[in-house]
Short mmCIF file of C-alpha atoms in Angstrom, two decimals:
data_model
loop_
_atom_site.label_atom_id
_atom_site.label_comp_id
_atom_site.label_asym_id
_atom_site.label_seq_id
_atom_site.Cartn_x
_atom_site.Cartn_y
_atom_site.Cartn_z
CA UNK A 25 4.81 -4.67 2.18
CA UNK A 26 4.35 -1.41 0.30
CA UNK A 27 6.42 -0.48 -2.72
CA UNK A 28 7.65 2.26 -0.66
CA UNK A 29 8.76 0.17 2.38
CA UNK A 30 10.82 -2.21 -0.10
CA UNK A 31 12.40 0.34 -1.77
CA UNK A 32 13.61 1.90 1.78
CA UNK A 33 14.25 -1.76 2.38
CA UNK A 34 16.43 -2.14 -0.96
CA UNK A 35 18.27 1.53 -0.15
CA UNK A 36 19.37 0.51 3.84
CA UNK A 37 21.14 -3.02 2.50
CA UNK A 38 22.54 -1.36 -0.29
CA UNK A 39 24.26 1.26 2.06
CA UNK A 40 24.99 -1.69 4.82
CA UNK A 41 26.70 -3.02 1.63
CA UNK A 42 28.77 -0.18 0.91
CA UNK A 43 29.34 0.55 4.47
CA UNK A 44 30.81 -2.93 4.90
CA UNK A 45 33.04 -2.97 1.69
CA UNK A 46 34.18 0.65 2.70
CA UNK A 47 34.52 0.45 5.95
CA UNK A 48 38.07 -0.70 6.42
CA UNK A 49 39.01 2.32 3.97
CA UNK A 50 37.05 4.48 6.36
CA UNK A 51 37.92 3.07 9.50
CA UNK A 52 34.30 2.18 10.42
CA UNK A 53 34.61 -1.05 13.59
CA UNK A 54 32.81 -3.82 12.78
CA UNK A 55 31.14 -2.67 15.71
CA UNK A 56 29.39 0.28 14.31
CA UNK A 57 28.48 -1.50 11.14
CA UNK A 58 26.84 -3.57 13.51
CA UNK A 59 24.76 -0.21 15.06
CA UNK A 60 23.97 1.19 11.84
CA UNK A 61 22.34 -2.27 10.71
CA UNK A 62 20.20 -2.92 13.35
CA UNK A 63 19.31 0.45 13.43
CA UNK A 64 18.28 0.42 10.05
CA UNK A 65 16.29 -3.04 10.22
CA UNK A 66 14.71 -1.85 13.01
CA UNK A 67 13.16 1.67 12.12
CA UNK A 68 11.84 -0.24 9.25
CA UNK A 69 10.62 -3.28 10.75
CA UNK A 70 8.77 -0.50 13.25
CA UNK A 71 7.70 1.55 10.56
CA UNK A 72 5.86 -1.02 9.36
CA UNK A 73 4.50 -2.97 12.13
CA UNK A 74 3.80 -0.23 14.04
CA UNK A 75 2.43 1.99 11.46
CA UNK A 76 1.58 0.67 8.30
CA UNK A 77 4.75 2.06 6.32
CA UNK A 78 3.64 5.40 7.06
CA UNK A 79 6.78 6.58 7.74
CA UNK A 80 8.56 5.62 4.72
CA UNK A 81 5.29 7.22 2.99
CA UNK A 82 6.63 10.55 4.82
CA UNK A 83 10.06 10.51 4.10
CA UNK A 84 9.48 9.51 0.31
CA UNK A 85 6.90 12.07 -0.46
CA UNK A 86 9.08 14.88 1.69
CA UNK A 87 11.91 14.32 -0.75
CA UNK A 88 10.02 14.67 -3.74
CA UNK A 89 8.67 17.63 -2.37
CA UNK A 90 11.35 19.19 -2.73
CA UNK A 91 10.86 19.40 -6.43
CA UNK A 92 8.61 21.86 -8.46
CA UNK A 93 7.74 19.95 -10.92
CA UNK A 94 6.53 16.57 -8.99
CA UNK A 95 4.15 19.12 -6.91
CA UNK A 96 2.90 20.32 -10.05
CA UNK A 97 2.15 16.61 -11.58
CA UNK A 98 0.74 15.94 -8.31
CA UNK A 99 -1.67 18.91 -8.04
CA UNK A 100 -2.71 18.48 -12.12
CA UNK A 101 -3.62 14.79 -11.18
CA UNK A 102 -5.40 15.69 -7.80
CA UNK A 103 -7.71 18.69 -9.66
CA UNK A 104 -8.75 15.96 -13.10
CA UNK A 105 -10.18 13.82 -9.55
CA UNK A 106 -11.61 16.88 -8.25
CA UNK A 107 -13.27 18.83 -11.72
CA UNK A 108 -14.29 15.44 -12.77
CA UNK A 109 -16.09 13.85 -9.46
CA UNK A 110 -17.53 17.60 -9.43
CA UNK A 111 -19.20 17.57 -13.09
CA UNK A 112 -20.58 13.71 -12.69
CA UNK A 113 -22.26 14.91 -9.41
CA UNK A 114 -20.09 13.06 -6.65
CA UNK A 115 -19.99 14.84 -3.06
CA UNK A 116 -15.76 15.90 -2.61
CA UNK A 117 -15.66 16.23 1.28
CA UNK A 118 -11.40 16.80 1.25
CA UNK A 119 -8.14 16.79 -0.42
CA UNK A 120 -5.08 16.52 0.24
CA UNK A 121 -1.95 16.98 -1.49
CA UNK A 122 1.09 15.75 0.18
CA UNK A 123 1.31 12.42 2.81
CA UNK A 124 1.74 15.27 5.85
CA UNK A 125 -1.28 16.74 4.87
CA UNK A 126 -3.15 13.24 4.71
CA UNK A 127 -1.96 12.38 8.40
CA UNK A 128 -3.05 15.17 9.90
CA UNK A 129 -6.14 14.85 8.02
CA UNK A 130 -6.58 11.65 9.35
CA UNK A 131 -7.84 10.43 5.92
CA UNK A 132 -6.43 6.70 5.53
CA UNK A 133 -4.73 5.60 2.25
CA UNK A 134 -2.03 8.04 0.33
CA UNK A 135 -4.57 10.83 0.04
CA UNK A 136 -5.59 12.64 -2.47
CA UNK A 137 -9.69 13.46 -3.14
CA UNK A 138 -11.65 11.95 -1.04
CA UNK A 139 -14.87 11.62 -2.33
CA UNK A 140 -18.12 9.78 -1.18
CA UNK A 141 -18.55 6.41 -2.31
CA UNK A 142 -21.65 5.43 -0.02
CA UNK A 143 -24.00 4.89 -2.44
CA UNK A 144 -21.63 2.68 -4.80
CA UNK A 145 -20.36 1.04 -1.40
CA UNK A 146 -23.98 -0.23 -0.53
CA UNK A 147 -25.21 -0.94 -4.20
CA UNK A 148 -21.99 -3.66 -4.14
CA UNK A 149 -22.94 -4.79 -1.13
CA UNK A 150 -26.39 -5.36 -1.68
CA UNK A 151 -25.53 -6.82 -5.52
CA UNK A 152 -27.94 -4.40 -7.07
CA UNK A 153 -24.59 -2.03 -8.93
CA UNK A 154 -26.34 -0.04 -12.19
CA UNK A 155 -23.98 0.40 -14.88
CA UNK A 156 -24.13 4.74 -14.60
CA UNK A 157 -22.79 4.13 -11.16
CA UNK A 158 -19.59 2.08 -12.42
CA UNK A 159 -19.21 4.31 -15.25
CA UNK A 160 -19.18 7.13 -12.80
CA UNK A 161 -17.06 6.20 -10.72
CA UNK A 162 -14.39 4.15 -12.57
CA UNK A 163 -14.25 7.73 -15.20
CA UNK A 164 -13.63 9.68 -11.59
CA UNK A 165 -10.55 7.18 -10.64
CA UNK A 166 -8.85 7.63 -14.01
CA UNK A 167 -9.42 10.83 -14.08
CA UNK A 168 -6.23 11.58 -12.56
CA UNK A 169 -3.98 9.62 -14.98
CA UNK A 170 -6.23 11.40 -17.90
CA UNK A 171 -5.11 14.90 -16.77
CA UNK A 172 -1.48 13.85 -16.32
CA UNK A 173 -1.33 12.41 -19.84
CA UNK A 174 -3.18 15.38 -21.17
CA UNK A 175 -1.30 18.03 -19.66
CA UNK A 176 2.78 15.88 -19.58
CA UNK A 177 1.75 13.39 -22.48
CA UNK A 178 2.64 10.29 -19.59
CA UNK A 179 1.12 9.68 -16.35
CA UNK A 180 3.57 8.85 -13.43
CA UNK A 181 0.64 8.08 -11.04
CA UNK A 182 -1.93 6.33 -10.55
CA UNK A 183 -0.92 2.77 -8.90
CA UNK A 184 -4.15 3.12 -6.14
CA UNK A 185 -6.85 4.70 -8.34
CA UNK A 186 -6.20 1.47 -10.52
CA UNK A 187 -6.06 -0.78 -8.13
CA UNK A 188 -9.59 0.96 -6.44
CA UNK A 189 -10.84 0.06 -10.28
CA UNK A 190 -9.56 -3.70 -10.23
CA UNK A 191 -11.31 -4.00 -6.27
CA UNK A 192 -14.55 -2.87 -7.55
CA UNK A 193 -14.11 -5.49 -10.43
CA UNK A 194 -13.19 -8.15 -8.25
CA UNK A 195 -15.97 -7.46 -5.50
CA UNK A 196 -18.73 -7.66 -8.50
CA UNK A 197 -17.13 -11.06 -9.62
CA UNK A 198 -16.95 -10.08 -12.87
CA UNK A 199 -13.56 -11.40 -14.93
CA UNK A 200 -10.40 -9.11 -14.45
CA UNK A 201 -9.87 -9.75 -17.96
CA UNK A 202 -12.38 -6.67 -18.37
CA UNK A 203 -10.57 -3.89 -16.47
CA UNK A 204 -7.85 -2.89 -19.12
CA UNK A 205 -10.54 -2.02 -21.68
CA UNK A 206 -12.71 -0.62 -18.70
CA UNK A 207 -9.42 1.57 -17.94
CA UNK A 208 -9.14 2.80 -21.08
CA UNK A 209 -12.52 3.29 -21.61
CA UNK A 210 -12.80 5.35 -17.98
CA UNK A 211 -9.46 7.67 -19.01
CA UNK A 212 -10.97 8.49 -22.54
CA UNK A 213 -14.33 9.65 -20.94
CA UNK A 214 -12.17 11.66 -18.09
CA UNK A 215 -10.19 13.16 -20.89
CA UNK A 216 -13.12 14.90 -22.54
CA UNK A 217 -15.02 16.08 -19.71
CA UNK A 218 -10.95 18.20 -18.43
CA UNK A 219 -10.78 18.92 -22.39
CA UNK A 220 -14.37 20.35 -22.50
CA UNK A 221 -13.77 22.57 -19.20
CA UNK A 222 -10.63 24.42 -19.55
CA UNK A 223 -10.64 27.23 -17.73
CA UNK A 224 -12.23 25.58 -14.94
CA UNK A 225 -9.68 22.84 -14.59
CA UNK A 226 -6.62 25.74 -14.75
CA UNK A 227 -8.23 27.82 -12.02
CA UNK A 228 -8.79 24.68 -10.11
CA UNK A 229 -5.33 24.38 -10.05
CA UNK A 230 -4.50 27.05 -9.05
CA UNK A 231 -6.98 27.28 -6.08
CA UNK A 232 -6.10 23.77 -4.69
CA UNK A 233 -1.79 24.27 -5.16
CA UNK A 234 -3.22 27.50 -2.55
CA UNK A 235 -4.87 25.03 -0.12
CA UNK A 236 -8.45 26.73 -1.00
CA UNK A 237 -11.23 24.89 0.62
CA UNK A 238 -13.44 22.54 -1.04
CA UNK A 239 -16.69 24.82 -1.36
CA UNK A 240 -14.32 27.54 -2.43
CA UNK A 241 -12.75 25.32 -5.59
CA UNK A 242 -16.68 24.29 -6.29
CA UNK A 243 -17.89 27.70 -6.39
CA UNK A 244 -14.91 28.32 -8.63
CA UNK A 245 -15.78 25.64 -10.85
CA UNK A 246 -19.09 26.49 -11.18
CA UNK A 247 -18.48 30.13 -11.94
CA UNK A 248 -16.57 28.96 -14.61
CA UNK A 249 -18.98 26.81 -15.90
CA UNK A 250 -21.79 28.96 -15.97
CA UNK A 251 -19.65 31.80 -18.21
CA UNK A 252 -19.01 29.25 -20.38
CA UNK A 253 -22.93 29.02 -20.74
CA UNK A 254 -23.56 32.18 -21.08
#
């Protein structure tokens, strides 16, 4: 089960729990603390047979919503993905910035950049992996932990862009032992390449918080990058 499913799991017996202790006070029948249980068990026990904890993805990410300042850590973390995938030379066919978004999509996962991974995908596959290609792409999937520390001093995401790191490690066969320093390593190299482009990672921000379109928020970067030149 997902984190999210067993914390919705953890919420519905704590409130069966306080139903059932309160419940003479509030003149809830035994009955109805019967309803509201199997109710309970069962939306999540459907939620996530049925579809993958997606629902509990919903409902957690629409209540955070709801605040200012977790859309803002979210869209910071989404454009170091996006301004860093961009600058390494990694085709960005979407984003997405909420779970709603992602579902209608119909991107799988939590979201987020989606970014081609073909050619690292077959050069796993086929055992033949160069070292610029994991540097590439392990500096692109802490990218978005580098521009949350850089911009709130403490990263609050993260959880699947590490785990993506520790996959890649494991499908290579080389010893997990590796990946913290690889981690680190990845983040610090992330961290300059936001550092050395300002202005093009603030008016990235801006431009994906508006729902711009992908070419757009290229173009932008590379406007951006090119005064910098001049």
């Amino acid at each position: 089960m997902s984190d999210i499913t067993l914390n919705i799991i953890a919420v519905s017996v704590f409130s069966v729990t306080m139903l059932i202790l309160l419940g003479p006070l509030l003149s809830v029948s035994p009955e109805g603390l019967a309803t509201v249980t199997a109710t309970l068990i069962g939306l999540v026990s459907l939620d996530q047979l049925g579809w993958q904890g997606r629902g509990g993805t919903l409902l957690v990410d629409w209540l955070s919503q709801r605040s200012p300042a977790y859309c803002d850590r979210i869209v910071h973390h989404e454009a170091g993905h996006f301004l860093t995938a961009y600058l390494l030379g990694i085709p960005i066919d979407a984003y997405t910035l909420t779970a709603w978004e992602t579902l209608q999509a119909g991107v799988n996962g939590t979201g987020g950049v989606v970014f081609k991974t073909d050619d690292i995908d077959r050069a796993v596959e086929i055992g033949k992996i160069s070292q610029q290609e994991i540097d590439r792409y392990c500096t692109v999937w802490m990218a978005g932990i580098a521009a949350e520390e850089l911009t709130y001093g403490t990263a609050q995401g993260g959880r699947d862009d590490r785990l993506k790191l520790n996959l890649l490690w494991q499908q290579m066969n080389r010893p997990l032992a590796e990946v913290p320093l690889k981690q680190r390593w990845s983040m610090l190299q992330a961290r300059t390449l936001i550092e050395k482009e300002p202005n093009a990672y603030s008016a990235l921000i801006k431009a994906m918080a508006d729902r711009r379109p992908v070419k757009e928020c290229c173009d932008l970067i590379e406007q951006h990058l090119q005064s910098a030149e001049a």
